XYZ file of C-alpha atoms in Angstrom:
629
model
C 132.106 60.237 -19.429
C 133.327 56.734 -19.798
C 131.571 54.205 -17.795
C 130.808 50.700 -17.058
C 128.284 49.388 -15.181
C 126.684 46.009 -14.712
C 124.084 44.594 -12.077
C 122.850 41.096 -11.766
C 119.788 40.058 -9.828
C 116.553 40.671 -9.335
C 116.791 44.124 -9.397
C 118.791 45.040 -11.954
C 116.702 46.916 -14.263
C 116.483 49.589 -11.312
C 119.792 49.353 -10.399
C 120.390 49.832 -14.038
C 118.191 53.238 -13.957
C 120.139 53.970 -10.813
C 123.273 54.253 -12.651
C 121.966 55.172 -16.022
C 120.581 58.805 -13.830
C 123.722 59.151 -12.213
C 125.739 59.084 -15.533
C 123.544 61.565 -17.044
C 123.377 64.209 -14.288
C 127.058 64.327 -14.896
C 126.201 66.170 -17.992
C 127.427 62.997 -20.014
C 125.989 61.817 -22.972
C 122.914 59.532 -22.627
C 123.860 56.033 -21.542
C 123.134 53.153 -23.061
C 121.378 50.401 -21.176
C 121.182 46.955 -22.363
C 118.738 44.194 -20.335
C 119.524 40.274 -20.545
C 116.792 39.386 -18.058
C 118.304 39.553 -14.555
C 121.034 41.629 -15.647
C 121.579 45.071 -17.196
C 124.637 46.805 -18.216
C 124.817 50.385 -18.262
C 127.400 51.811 -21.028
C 128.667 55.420 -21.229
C 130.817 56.147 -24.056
C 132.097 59.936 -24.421
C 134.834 59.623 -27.188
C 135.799 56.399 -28.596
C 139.446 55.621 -27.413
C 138.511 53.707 -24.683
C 135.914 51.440 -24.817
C 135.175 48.908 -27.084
C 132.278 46.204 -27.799
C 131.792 42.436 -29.432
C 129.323 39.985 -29.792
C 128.407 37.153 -31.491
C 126.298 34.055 -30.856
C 128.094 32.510 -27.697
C 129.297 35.771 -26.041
C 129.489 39.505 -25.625
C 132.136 41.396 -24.373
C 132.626 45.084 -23.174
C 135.840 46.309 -22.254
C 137.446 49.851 -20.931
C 140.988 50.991 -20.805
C 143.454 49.674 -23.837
C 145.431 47.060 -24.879
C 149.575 47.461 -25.644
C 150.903 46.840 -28.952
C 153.141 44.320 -27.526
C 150.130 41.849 -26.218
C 151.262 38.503 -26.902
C 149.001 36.584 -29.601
C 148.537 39.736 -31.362
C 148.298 38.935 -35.196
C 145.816 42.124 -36.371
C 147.418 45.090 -38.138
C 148.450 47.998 -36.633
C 148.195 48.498 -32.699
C 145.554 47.002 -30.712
C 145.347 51.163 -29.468
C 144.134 51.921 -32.915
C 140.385 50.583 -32.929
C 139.015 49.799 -29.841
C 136.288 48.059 -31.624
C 138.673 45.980 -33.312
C 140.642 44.569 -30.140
C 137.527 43.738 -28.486
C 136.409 41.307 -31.457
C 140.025 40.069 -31.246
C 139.755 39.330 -27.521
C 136.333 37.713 -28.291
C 137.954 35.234 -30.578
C 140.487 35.106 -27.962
C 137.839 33.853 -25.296
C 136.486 31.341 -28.036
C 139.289 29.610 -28.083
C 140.837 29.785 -24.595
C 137.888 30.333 -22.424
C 139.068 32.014 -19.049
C 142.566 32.118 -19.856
C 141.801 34.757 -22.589
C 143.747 37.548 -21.024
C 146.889 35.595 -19.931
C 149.912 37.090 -21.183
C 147.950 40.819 -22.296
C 149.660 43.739 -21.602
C 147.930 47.286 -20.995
C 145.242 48.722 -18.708
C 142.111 47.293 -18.972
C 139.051 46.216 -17.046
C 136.841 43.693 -19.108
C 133.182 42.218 -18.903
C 132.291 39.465 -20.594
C 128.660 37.728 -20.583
C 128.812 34.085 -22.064
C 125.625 32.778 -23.061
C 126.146 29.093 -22.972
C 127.616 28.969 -19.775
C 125.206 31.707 -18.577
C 128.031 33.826 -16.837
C 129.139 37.221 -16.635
C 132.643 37.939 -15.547
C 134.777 40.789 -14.255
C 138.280 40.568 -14.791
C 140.850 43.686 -13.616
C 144.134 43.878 -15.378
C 147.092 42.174 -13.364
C 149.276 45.559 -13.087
C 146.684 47.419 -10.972
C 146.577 50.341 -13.399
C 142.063 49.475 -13.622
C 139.905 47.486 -11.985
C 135.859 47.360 -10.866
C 134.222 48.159 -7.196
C 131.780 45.829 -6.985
C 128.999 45.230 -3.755
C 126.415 42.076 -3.324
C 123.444 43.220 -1.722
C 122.210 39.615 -1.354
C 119.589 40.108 -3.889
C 121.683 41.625 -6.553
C 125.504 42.624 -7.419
C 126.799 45.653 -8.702
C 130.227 45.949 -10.735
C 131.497 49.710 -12.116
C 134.495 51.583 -13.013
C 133.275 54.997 -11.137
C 132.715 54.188 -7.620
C 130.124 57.430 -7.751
C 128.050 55.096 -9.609
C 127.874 52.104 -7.424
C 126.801 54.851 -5.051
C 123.732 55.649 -6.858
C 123.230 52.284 -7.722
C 123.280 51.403 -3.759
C 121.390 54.267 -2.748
C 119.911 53.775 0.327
C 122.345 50.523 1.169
C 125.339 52.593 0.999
C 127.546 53.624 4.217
C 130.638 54.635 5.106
C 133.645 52.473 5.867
C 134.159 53.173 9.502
C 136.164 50.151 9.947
C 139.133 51.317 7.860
C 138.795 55.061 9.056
C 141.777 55.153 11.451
C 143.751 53.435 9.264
C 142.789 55.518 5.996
C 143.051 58.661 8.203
C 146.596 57.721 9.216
C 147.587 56.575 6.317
C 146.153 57.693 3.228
C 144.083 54.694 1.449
C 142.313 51.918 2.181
C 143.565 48.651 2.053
C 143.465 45.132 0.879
C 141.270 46.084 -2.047
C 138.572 47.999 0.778
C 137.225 50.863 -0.460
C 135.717 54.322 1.474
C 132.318 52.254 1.141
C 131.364 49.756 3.896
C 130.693 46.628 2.032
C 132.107 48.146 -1.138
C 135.669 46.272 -2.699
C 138.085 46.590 -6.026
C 138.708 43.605 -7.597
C 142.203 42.613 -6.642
C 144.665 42.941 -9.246
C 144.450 40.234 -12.073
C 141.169 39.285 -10.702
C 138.580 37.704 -12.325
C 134.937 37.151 -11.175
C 132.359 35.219 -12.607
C 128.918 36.155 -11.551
C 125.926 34.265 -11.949
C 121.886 35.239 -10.971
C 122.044 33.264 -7.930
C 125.577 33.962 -6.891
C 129.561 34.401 -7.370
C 132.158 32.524 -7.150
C 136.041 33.414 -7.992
C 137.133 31.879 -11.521
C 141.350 32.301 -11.531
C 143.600 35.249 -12.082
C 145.350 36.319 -14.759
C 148.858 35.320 -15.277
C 150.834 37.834 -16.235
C 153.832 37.373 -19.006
C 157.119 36.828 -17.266
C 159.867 38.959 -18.799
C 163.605 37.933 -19.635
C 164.425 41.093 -19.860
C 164.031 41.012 -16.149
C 165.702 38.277 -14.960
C 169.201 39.282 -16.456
C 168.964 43.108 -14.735
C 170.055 41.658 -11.157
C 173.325 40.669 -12.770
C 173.938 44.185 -14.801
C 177.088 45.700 -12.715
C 177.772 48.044 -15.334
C 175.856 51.616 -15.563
C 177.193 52.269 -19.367
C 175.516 48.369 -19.785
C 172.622 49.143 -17.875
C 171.723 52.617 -19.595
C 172.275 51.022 -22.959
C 170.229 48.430 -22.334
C 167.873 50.470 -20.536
C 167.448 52.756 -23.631
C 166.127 50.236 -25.780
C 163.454 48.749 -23.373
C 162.378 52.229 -22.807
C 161.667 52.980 -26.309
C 160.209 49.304 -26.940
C 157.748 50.052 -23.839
C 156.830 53.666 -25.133
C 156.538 52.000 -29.272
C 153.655 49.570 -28.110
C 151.907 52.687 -26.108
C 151.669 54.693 -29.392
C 149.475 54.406 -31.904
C 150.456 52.546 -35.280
C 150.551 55.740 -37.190
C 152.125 58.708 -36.068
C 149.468 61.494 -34.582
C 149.719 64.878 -32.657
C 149.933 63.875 -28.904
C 149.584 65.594 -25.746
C 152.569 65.151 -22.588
C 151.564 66.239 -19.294
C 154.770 67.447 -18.621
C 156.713 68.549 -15.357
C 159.909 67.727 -14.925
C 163.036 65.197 -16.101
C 160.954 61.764 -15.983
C 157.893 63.604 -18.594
C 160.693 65.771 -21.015
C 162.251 62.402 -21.816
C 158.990 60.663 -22.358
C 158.039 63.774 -24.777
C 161.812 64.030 -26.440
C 161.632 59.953 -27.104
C 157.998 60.465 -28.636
C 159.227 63.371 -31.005
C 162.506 61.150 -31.741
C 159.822 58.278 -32.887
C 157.668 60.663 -35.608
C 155.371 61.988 -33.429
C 154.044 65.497 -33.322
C 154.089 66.635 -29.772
C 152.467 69.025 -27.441
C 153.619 69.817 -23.958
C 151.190 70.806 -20.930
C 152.416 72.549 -17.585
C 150.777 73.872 -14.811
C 151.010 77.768 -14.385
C 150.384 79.867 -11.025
C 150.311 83.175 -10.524
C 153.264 82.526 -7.857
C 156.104 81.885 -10.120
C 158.512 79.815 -8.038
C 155.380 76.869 -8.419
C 155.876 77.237 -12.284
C 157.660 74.416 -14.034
C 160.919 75.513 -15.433
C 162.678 74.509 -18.673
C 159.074 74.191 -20.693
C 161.214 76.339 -23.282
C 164.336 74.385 -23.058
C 162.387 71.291 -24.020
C 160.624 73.108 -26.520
C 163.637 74.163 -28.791
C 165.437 70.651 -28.263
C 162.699 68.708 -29.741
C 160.831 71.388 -31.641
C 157.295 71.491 -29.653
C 154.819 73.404 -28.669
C 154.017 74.175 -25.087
C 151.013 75.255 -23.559
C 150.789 76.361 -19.917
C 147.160 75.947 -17.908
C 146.831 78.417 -15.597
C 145.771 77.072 -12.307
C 144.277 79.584 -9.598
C 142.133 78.608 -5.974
C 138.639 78.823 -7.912
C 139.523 75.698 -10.016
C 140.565 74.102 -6.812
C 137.532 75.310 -5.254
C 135.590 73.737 -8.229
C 137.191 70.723 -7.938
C 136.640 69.854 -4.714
C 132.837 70.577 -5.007
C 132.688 68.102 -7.629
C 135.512 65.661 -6.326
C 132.927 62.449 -6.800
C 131.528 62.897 -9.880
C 135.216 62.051 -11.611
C 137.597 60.784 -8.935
C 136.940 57.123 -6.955
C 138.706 57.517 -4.204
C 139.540 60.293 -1.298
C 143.246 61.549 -1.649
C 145.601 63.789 0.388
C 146.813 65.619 -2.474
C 143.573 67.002 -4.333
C 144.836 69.820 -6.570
C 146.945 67.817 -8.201
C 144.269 65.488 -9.443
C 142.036 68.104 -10.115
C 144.594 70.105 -11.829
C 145.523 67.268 -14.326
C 141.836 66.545 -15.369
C 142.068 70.175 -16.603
C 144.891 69.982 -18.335
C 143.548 67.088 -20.248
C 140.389 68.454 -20.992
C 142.371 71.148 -22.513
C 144.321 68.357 -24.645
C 140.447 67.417 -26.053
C 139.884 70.943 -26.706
C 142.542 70.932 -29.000
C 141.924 67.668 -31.240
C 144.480 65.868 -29.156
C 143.299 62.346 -29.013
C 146.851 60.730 -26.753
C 148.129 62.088 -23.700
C 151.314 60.528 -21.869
C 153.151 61.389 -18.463
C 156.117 60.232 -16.714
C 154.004 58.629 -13.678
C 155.488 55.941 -12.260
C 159.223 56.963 -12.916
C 160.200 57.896 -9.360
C 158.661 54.885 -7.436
C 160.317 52.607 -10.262
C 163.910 54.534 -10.407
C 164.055 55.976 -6.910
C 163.403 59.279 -7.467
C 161.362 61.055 -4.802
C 164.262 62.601 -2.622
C 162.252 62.838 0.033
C 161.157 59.361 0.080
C 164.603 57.776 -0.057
C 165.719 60.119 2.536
C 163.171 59.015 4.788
C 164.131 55.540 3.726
C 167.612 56.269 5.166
C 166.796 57.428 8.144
C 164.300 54.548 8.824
C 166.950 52.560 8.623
C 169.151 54.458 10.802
C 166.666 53.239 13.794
C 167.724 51.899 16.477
C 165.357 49.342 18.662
C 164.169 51.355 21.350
C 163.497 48.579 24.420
C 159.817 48.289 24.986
C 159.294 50.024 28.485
C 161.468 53.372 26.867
C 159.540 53.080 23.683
C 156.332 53.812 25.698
C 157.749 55.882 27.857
C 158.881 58.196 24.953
C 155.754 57.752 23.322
C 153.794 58.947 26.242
C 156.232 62.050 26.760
C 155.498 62.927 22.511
C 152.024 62.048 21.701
C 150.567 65.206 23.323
C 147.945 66.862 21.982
C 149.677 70.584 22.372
C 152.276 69.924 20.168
C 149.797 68.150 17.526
C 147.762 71.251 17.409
C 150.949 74.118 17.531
C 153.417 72.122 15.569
C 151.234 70.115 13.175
C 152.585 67.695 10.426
C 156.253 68.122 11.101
C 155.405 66.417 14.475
C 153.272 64.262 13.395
C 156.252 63.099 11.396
C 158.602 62.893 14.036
C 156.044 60.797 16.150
C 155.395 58.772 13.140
C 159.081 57.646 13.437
C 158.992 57.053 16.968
C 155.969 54.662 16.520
C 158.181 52.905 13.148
C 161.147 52.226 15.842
C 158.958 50.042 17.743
C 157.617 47.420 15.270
C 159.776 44.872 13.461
C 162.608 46.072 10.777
C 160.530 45.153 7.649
C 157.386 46.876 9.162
C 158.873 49.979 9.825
C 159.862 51.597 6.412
C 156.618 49.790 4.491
C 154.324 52.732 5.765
C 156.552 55.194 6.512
C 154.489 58.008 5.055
C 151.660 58.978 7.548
C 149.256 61.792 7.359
C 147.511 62.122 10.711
C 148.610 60.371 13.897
C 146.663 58.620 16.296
C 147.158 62.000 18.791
C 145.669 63.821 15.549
C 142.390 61.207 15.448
C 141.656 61.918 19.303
C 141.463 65.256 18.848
C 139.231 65.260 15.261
C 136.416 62.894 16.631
C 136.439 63.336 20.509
C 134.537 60.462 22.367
C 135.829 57.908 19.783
C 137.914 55.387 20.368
C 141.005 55.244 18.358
C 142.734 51.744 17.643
C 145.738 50.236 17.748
C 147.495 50.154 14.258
C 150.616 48.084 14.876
C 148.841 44.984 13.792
C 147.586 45.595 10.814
C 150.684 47.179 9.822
C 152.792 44.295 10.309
C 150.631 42.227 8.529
C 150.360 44.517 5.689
C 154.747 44.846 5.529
C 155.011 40.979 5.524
C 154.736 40.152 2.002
C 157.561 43.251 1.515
C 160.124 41.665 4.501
C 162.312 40.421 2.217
C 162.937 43.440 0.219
C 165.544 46.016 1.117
C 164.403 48.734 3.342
C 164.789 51.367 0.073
C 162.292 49.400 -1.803
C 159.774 48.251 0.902
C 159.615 52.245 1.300
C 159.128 52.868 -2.226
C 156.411 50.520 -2.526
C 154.775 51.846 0.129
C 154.621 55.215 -1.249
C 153.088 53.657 -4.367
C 150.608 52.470 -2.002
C 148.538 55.656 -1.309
C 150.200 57.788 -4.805
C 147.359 59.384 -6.356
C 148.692 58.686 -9.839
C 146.692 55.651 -10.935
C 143.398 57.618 -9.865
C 144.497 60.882 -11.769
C 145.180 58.482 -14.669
C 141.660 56.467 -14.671
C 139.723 60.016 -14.125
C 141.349 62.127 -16.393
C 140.965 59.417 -19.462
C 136.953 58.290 -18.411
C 136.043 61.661 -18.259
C 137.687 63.117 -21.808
C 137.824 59.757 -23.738
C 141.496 60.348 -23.969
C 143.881 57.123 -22.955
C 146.719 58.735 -20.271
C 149.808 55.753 -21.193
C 152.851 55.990 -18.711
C 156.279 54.175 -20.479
C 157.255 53.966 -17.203
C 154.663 51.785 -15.865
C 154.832 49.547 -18.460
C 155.394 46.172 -16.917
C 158.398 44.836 -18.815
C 160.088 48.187 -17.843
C 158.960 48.164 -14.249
C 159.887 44.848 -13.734
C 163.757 45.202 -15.557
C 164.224 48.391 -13.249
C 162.803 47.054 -10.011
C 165.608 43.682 -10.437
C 168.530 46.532 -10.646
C 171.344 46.782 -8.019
C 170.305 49.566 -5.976
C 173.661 51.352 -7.311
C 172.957 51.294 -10.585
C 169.957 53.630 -9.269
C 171.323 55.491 -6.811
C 175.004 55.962 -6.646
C 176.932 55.659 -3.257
C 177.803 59.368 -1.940
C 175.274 60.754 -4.192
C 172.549 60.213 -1.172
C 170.972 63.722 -1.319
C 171.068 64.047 -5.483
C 167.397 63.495 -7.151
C 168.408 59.227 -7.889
C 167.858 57.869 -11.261
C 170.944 57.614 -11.849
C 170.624 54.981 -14.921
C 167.249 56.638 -16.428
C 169.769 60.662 -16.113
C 172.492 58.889 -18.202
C 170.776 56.973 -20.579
C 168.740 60.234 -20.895
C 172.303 61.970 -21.667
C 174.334 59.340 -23.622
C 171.431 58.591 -26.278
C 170.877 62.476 -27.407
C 167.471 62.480 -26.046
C 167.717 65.241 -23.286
C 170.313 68.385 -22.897
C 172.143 68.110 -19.170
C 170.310 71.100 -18.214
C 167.209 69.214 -18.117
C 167.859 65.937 -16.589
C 169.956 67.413 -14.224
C 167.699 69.834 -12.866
C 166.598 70.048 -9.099
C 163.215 68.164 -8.506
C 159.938 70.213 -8.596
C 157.160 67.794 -7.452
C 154.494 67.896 -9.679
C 152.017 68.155 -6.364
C 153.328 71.580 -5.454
C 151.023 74.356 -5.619
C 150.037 77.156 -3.210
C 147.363 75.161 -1.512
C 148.516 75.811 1.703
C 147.612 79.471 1.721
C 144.487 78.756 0.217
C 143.390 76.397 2.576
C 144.376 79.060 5.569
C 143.039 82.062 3.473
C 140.398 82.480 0.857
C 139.415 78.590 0.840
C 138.902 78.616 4.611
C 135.587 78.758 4.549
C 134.266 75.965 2.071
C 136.882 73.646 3.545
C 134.956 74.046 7.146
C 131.724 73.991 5.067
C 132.994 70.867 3.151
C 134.385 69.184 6.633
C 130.672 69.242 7.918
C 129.514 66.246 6.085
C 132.594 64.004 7.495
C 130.889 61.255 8.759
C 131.851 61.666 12.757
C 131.188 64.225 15.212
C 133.988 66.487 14.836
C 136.169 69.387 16.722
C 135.451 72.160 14.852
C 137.973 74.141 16.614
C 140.385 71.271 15.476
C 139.677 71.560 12.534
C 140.097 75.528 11.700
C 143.385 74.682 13.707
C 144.523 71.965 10.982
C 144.336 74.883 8.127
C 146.103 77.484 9.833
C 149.946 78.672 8.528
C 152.047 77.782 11.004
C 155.553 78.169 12.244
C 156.982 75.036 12.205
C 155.569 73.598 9.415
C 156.659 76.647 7.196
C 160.220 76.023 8.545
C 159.950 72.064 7.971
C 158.634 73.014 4.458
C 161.737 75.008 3.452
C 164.440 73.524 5.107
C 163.751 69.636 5.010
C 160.817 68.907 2.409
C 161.298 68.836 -1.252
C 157.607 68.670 -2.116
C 156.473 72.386 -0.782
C 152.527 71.293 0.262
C 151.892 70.338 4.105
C 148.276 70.541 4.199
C 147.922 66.678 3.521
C 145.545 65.980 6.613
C 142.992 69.000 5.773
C 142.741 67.372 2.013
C 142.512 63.850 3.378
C 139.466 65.121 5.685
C 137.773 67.011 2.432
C 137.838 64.434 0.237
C 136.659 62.096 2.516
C 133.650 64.288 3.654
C 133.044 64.459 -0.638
C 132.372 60.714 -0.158
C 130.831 60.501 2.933
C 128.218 63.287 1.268
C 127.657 60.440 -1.647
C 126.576 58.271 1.302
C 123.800 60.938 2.645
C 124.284 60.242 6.254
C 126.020 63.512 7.264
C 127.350 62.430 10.950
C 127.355 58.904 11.670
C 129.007 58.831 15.419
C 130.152 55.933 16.534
């Protein structure tokens, strides 16, 4: 396991044991614990791709994560991904002679301590693309910063609660926001954040600025698609060059469908040796197709994992000790850490996905369908709008018709609130009907608020992208990405997230995207014929209908075999529940199985019973069992 952990105060060389037993009853490899009077800092380092250390008389600096080839003010041979050891002297020069501003302008995914002795400061600083960052709590006596949230929880021990603040608003909607975590009192930094910390206090330094791009600024005026996929193809390969190491190595590609073959065919096109991972169930329409295709176009190997309920079973058990955050789509994070753990098995030292391609390109059919119709609203007058409400939110036709009325009621709230506050949040997993019958007694609050305040800084976006960004808001991608690389030692790198990229495709006309009377068709329209036009992919590939990489049986699990540890797990949520509720939530039923094949293109429904485990996984951490209230 690769870990982090720092705590300042008077009681840091407990806190430091705290976290230092925590780490180890992982199974990890012995922490190392270093003490600078008030403060000790905890360091796990399984593998040595991720982490890297410098010192010298003035400073010391830690960091976790890694550092893209195309950093700015990078003069060192090779790739700052080569030698973790390397980049962190580098950066320690960098701090010499900029101070604060050290990171301005670095591109990758990093978190990064550094201690300065003169000054007698410690800082946190989280990357500015919100791809890693650190939870950090001040207990008044002492402050804690990490990169596993499991470990703060040891750390806090007896301090620690649960978030009941947040909880209809997580339960509803899938994460917590505004940097709050599923701890009371417990926070990320904010992206580009950086924190100084002293013994007797904190106090907020600056951000980090992040490059600006020119790349970018000329997409908005692109009318062309044979200009845009021509240009496109070059800052793809540019973004995917500085994510590789200098010399060319046998990688791992966690590969599913269109987005992950073309980051796999574009590795193999630059020298790399590749190897390509897929899910396998025993229930073949969940299998991936075209692994073979891929495999004699670029010349690869391919390795399917075989996934079955015990891993699943497994993985929820252990949810805490690798993921940091509760998610409504478990089996796919727990499914990926596998497969990567299989890529250390077999010497494979990279691993790279197509995350982030959908939410940048507009893939997700279902997402930009639901965009559509969003928009489609009309404003129902206030006295209706209740009215209707009133008539829907019943608790009958929560329990018998489940999440494909919860869906519909979700809409019905949406056409209520303001236009840029209706398509922001659009995804919903429970509904406030849902939350009256889960914790009966409890009051259950208003959300209307807090959403429009949320959508605001989105209002002047079109409704398409407001949507998209607000499914990026509660994807489980980033934490499948942090987990699966801190517990192998293995970096996960995404092309598609890299910001130069991200920020060229987000300026693009809509069209350019998603073609006009091609409303239904999977979207990325620029990324399919770039794909085509440069040689990279065959037709048959890019064109192929979208599998989401979240789909598994899970749904007959839950119902069937799993039924019992999910009520078992469900005990340590931290209300008083409706257990009858509950066993309700996991059943098969007839709607939803209808909704599933006829309107959803992701085949999993069971998104509130996963919310509810997850959270109970983290509630357990906190050793209250029931808090009512």
């Amino acid at each position: 396991m690769n870990v982090l952990a720092l705590a300042i105060g008077k009681d840091a060389a407990t806190l430091g044991a705290r976290a230092t037993g925590r780490i180890a009853a992982s199974g990890a490899a012995k922490p190392q614990v270093l003490e600078f009077g008030e403060a000790a800092l905890v360091l796990s380092r399984d593998g040595n791709r991720l982490i890297g250390s410098a010192s010298d008389e003035a400073a010391d600096l830690w960091f976790i994560g890694t550092f893209f080839g195309d950093t700015p003010g990078w003069t060192e041979a090779g790739s700052p991904l080569d030698d973790p050891g390397r980049t962190a002297r580098w950066l320690l020069s960098c701090y010499r002679d900029r101070g604060t501003a050290f990171l301005d302008g670095a591109i990758g995914q990093f978190a990064v301590i550094v201690h300065d002795k003169v000054e007698g400061r410690w800082m946190a600083c989280a990357d500015p693309y919100g791809s890693r960052t650190f939870f950090t709590a001040d207990s008044g006596d002492s402050i804690v910063v990490t990169t596993k949230l499991d470990v703060l929880a040891a750390m806090l021990d007896d301090e620690l609660a649960i978030n009941r603040e947040d909880e209809d608003f997580f339960l509803v909607h899938g994460f917590h926001p505004q940097g709050r975590t599923v701890f009371e009192g417990v926070r990320s930094l904010s992206s580009g954040e950086i924190m100084a910390i002293y013994c007797h206090g904190r106090q907020q330094v600056r951000s980090i600025t992040p490059p600006q791009f020119e790349a970018a600024k000329a997409a908005a005026s692109i009318t062309s698609l044979v200009d845009a996929a021509n240009r496109l193809e070059s800052l793809f390969l540019d973004a995917l060059r500085s994510q590789l190491p200098s010399e060319p190595q046998k990688v791992g590609v966690l590969l599913g469908g269109f987005d992950s073959a073309l980051v796999a065919a574009a590795i193999a096109r630059l020298g790399f040796p590749v190897t390509t991972y897929s899910f396998r169930y025993a229930q073949g329409s969940y299998n991936q197709p075209h692994t073979d295709t891929l495999a004699r176009h670029i010349g690869c190997e391919h390795v399917w994992i075989d996934i079955d309920r015990e891993m699943i079973e497994d993985g929820l058990e252990h949810f805490t000790d690798v993921f940091s955050q509760p998610t409504n789509w478990p089996n796919y994070v727990i499914q990926t850490l596998r497969v990567v753990e299989r890529m250390r098995e077999d010497g494979i030292d990279w691993c790279y996905s197509g995350d982030g391609c959908d939410a940048v390109f507009l893939g997700y059919p279902g997402t930009y369908a639901r965009a559509r119709l969003i928009g489609s609203l009309p404003r129902i007058p206030g006295p209706l709008h209740k009215a209707l409400k009133a008539v829907l939110a019943r608790p009958l036709l929560d329990r018998w018709l489940g999440h494909p009325w919860r869906v519909a009621l979700g809409l019905l709230r949406a056409s209520g609130r303001p236009e840029y506050a209706r398509d922001y949040l659009s995804f919903r997993v429970m509904d406030e009907t849902s939350l009256r019958q889960l914790r009966p007694g409890t009051p259950v609050k208003s959300l209307d608020e807090q959403i429009v305040t949320l959508s605001k800084p989105f209002a002047k976006l079109s409704g398409v992208r407001r949507t998209y960004q607000g499914k990026a808001a509660v994807s489980p991608n980033r934490s499948k990405m942090i987990a699966g690389a801190d517990a192998t030692g293995i970096p996960i790198l995404a092309p598609y997230m890299h910001p130069e990229l991200k920020a060229w495709a987000l300026a693009l006309p809509l069209d350019l995207l998603r073609r006009k009377g091609e409303e239904n068709a999977t979207g990325k329209t620029v990324l399919a014929k770039m794909a085509v036009d440069s040689g990279l992919l065959p037709a048959a590939i890019v064109h192929q209908p979208k599998m989401a990489a979240v789909d598994a049986p899970v749904d007959e699990w839950y119902a069937g075999p799993m039924r019992e540890t999910m009520m078992r797990i469900f005990n340590d949520l931290p209300f008083t529940t409706d257990e009858r509720y509950l066993s309700r939530l996991l059943d098969i039923k007839t709607a939803e199985t209808a909704f599933k094949t006829r309107v959803m293109t992701d085949k999993v429904i069971s998104h509130a019973s996963s919310l509810l485990a997850t959270y109970a996984r983290f509630a357990r951490l906190a050793g209250k069992g029931r808090q009512d209230g």
